[in-house]
Coordinates of C-alpha atoms in Angstrom, one line a residue:
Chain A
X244 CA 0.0 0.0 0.0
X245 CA 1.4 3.4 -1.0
X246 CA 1.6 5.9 1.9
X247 CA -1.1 8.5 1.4
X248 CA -0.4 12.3 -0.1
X249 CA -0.9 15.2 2.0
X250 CA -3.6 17.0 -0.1
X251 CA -5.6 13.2 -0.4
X252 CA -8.4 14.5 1.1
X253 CA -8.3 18.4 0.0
X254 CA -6.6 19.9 -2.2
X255 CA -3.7 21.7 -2.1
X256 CA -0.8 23.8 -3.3
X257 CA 2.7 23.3 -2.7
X258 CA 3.2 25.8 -0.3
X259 CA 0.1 24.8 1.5
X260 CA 1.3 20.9 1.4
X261 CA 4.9 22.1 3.0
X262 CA 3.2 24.4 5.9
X263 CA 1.1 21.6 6.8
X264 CA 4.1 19.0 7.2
X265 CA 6.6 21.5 9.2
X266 CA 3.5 21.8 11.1
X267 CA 2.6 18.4 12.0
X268 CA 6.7 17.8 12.5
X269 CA 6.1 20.5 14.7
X270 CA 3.6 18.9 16.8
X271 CA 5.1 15.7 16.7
X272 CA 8.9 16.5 17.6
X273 CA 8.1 17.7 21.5
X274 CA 5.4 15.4 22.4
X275 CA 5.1 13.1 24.9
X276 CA 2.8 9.8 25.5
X277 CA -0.4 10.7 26.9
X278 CA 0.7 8.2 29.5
X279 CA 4.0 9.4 30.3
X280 CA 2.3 13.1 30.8
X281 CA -0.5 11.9 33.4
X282 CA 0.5 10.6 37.3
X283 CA -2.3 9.2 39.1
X284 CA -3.7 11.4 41.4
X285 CA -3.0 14.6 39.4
X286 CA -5.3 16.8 40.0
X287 CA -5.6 20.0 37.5
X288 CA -8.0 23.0 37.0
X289 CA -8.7 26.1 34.6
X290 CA -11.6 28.2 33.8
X291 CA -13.4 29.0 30.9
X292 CA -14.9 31.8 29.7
X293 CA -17.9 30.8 27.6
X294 CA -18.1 33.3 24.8
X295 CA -20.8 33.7 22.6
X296 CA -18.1 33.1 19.7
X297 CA -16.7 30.1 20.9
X298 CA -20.1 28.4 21.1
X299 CA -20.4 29.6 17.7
X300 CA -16.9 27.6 16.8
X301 CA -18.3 24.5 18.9
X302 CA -21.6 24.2 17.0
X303 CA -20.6 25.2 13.6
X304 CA -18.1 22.1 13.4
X305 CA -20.8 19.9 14.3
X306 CA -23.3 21.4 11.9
X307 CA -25.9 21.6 15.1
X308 CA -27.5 25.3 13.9
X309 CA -30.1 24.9 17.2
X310 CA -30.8 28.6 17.4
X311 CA -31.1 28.1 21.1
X312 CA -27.1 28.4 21.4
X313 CA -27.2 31.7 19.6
X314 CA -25.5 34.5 21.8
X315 CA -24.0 35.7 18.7
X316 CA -25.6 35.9 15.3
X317 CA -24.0 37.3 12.1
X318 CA -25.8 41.0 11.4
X319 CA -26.9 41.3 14.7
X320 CA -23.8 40.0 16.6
X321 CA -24.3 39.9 20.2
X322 CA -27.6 39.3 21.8
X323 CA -29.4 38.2 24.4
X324 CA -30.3 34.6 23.0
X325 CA -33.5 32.4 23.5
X326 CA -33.7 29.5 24.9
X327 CA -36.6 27.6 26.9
X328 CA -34.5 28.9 30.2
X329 CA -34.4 32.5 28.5
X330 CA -31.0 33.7 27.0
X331 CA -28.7 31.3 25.1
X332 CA -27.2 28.2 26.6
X333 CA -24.4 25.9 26.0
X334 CA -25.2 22.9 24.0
X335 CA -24.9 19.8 26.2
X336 CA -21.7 18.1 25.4
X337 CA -19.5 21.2 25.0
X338 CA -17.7 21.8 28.0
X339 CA -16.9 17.8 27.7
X340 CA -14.7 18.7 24.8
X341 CA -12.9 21.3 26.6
X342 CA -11.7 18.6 29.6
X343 CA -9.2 17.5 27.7
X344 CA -7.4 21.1 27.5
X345 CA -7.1 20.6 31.1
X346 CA -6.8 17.3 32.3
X347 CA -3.1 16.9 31.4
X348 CA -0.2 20.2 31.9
X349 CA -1.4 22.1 29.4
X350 CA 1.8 24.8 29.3
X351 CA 3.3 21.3 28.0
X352 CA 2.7 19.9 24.2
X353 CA 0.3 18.2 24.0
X354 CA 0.6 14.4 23.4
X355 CA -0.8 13.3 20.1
X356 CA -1.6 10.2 19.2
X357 CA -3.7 9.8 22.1
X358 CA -7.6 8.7 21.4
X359 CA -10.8 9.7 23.2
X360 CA -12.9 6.2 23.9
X361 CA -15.3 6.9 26.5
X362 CA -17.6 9.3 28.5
X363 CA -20.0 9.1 31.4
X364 CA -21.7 12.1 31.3
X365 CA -24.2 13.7 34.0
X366 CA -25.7 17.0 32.6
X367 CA -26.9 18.4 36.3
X368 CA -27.9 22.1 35.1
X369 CA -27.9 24.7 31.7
X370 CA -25.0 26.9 31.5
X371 CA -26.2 29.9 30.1
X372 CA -23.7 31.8 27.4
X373 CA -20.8 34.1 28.8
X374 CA -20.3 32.2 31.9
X375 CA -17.5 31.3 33.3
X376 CA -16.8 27.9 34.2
X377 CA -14.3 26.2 36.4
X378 CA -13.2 22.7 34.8
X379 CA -11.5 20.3 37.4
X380 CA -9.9 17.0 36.6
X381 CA -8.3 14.6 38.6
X382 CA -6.5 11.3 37.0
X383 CA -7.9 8.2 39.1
X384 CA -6.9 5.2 37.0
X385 CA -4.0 4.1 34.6
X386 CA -4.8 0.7 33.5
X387 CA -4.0 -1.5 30.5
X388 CA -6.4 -3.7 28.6
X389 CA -5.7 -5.6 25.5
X390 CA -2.1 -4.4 25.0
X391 CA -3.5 -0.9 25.5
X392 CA -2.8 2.0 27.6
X393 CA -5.8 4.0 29.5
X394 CA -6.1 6.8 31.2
X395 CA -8.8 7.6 33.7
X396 CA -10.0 10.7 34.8
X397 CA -12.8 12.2 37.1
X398 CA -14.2 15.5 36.2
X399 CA -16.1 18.2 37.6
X400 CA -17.3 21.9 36.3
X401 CA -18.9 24.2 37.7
X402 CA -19.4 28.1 37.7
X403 CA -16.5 29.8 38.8
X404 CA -18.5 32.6 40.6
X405 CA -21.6 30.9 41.7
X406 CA -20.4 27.5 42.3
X407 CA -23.3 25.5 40.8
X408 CA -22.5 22.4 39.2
X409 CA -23.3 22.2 36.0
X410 CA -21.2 18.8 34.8
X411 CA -19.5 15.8 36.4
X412 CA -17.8 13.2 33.9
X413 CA -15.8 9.7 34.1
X414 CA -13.8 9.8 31.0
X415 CA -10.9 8.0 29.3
X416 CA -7.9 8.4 27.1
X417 CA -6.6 5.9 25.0
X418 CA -2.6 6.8 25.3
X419 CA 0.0 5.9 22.5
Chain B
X126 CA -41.9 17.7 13.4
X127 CA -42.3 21.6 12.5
X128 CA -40.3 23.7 15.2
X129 CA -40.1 27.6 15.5
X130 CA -37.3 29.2 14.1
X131 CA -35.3 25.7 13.4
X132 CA -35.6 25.1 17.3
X133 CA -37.1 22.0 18.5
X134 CA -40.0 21.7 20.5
X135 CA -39.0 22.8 24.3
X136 CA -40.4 20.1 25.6
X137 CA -38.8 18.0 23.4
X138 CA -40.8 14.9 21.2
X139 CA -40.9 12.2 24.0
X140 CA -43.7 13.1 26.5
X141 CA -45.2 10.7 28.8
X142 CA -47.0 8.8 26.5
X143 CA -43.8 7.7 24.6
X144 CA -44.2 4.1 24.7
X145 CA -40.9 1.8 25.6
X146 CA -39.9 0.7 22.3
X147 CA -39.9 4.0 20.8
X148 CA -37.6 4.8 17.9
X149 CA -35.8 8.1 17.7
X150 CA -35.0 9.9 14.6
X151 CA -31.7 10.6 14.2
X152 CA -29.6 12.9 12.8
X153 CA -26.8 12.4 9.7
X154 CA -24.0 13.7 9.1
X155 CA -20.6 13.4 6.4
X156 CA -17.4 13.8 8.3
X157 CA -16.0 16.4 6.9
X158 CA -12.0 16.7 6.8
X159 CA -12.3 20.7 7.2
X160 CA -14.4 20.4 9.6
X161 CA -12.2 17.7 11.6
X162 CA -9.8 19.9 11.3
X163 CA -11.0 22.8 12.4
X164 CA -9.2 24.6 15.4
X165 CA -12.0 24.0 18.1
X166 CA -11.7 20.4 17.0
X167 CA -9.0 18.4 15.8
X168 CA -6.6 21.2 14.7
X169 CA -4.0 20.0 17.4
X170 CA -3.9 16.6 16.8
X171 CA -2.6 15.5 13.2
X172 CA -4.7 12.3 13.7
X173 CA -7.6 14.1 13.3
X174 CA -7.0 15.8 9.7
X175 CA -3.5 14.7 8.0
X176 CA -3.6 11.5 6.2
X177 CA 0.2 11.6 6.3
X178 CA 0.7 10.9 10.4
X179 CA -2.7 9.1 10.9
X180 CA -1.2 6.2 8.4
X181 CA 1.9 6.8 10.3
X182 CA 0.2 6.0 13.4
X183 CA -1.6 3.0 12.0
X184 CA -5.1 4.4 10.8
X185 CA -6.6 4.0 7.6
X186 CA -7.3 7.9 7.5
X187 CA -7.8 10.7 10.0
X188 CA -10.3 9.9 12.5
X189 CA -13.3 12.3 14.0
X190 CA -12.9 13.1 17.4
X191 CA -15.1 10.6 19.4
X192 CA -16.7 14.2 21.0
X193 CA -18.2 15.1 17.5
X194 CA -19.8 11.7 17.8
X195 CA -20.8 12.8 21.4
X196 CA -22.7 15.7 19.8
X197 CA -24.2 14.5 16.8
X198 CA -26.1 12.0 19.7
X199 CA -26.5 14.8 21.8
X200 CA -28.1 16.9 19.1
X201 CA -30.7 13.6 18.4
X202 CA -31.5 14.0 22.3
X203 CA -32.2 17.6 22.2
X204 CA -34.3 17.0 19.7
X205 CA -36.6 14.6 21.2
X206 CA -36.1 15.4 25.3
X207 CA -35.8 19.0 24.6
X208 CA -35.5 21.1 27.8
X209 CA -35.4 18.1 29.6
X210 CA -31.7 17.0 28.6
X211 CA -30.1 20.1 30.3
X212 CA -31.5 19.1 33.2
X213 CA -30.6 16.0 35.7
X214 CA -29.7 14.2 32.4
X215 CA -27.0 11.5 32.0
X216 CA -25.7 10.5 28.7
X217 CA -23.0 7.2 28.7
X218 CA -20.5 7.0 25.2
X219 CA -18.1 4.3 24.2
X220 CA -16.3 4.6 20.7
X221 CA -16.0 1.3 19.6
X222 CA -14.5 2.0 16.1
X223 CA -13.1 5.2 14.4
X224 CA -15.3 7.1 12.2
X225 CA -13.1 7.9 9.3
X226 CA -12.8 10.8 7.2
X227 CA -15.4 11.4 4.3
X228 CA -18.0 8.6 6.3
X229 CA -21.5 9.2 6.4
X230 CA -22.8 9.2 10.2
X231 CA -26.5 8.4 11.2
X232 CA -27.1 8.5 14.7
X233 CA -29.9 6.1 16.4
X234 CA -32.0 5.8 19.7
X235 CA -34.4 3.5 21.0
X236 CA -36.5 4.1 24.4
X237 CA -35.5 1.1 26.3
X238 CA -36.8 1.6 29.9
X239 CA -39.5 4.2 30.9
X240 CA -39.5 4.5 34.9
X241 CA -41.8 6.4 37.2
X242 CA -40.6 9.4 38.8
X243 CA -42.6 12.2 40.5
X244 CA -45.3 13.1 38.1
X245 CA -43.4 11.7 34.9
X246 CA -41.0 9.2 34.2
X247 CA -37.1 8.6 33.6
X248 CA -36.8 7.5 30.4
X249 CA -33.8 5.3 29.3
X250 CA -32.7 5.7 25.6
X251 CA -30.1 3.2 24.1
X252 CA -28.3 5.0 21.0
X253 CA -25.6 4.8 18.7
X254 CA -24.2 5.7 15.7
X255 CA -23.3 4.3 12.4
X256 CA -21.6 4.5 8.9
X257 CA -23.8 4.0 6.2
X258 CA -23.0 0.0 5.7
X259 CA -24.5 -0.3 9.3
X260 CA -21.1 -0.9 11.1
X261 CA -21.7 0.8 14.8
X262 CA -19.1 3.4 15.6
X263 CA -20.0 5.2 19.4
X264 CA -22.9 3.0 21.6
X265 CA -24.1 4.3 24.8
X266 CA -27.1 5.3 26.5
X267 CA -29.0 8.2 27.8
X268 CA -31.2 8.9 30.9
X269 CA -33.1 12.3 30.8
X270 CA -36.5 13.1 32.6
X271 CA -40.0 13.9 31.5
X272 CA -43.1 15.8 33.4
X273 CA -41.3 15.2 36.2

């Protein structure tokens, strides 16, 4: 089998194809293993400010155009929102994505490679758009199963000025 | 289902009617390599977009991130628990294979248990979802409640 082409899946110039690959060499030449990066017992936290843009970011990749995450809207910009708890709200699942910026030193490079496999996820309360939110992780587990390496963290967010939980989370990482 | 301004009902499709057995419709989506990509998503991890380091790493081509999986389901439960899956709602996700760049992902849900609880019921909602040759890619489950 013939290894694939940058630009297989998009196309590309030159220049494009070479910014890409000092990129990923980038990436790749100061990581560590997942693993190696995660002790446990580690316990890490950072907050978050929601902004109206970044939920804009979150739901554009998933195409999800539920108008109730709208704190921002192009020609009217920032608003208000509606939502069945009034103003805009987070969708569901998005502060689960951001656990991962914080679950391992994040000042460090992040380890690539490593794979998301599973969630257990306990949606307690809304978070309404332009909150802040506190995003706590602490490793519990390191275990291997079928010649594989795991990770296993517990998570908890909440609102970093009112303290109500909005999110707590068993999730693991698949290391390389 | 007709819904104001693109928004789903707020108090979602399932009500307490919903019979056990129920099937939710899902929702499809391609997986885009731009959007894989993106910054917010896979931007800073090459596994994720470049088909050069995700051979290198052993993988047919790029892989999703399992939490656009995570919201394609989440966007199915929306739609049918509305309101009702921001609140004291649980939603369980294991990705048993990678979803692969350029697939076509349909997500699934069938009401499996229907418990009382207060004036309503906690409902129980297996889901997945799937390429278009049927081959399961994220299982899980969700809990959410209704009328309660």
């Amino acid at each position: 089998m013939t290894a694939p082409e940058t630009d297989a899946l998009r196309p590309m110039t030159e220049i494009q194809i070479q910014q890409t690959r000092d990129f990923v060499n980038s990436l790749n030449a100061k990581s560590q293993t997942y693993w190696d990066m995660v002790a446990v017992g580690d316990e890490l936290w950072r907050d978050l400010h929601i902004t109206p843009e970044l939920v804009i970011l979150y739901c554009d990749g998933v195409e999800d155009y539920n108008p109730w995450y709208e704190g921002w809207l192009m020609n009217t910009w920032y608003g208000e929102g509606e939502s069945p708890f009034g103003g805009a709200i987070v969708p569901p699942m998005l502060v689960s994505h951001f656990v991962l910026s914080v679950q391992f030193d994040h000042t460090k490079p992040f380890a690539i490679g490593s794979i998301h496999t599973f969630h257990d996820s306990e949606i307690i309360e809304p978070i309404p758009v332009g909150a802040t939110v506190r995003i706590h992780t602490r490793a519990i587990d390191k275990f291997v199963k079928r010649d594989r390496r795991y990770v296993r963290h517990e998570v908890t967010v909440t609102d970093a000025e009112t303290g109500t939980r909005y999110l707590t989370e068993t999730r693991d990482i698949l290391s390389r | 289902m007709e819904t104001s301004n693109g928004a789903p009902p707020a108090p979602g499709l399932i009500t307490r009617e919903t019979p056990v057995g129920y099937e939710l419709i899902g929702v499809t989506k391609k997986a885009a390599i731009q959007l894989m990509g993106s910054r917010l998503w896979g931007r800073f991890n090459p596994n994720h977009w470049d088909p050069v380091y995700a051979a290198e790493t052993g993988l047919k081509a790029p892989i999703q991130t399992g939490e656009m999986s995570s919201a394609y389901l989440s966007e199915m439960c929306v739609n049918h628990f509305g309101r009702n899956f921001f609140v004291n709602a649980r939603m369980v996700c294991k990705y048993v294979a990678a979803t692969l760049a350029n697939e076509v992902i349909t997500t699934h849900g069938i009401v499996r248990e229907k418990a009382p609880k207060g004036d309503g019921f906690r409902f129980k909602v297996e889901i997945w979802a799937e390429n278009e040759a049927g081959e399961k890619k994220t299982v899980g489950w969700v809990e959410a409640d209704v009328e309660v």
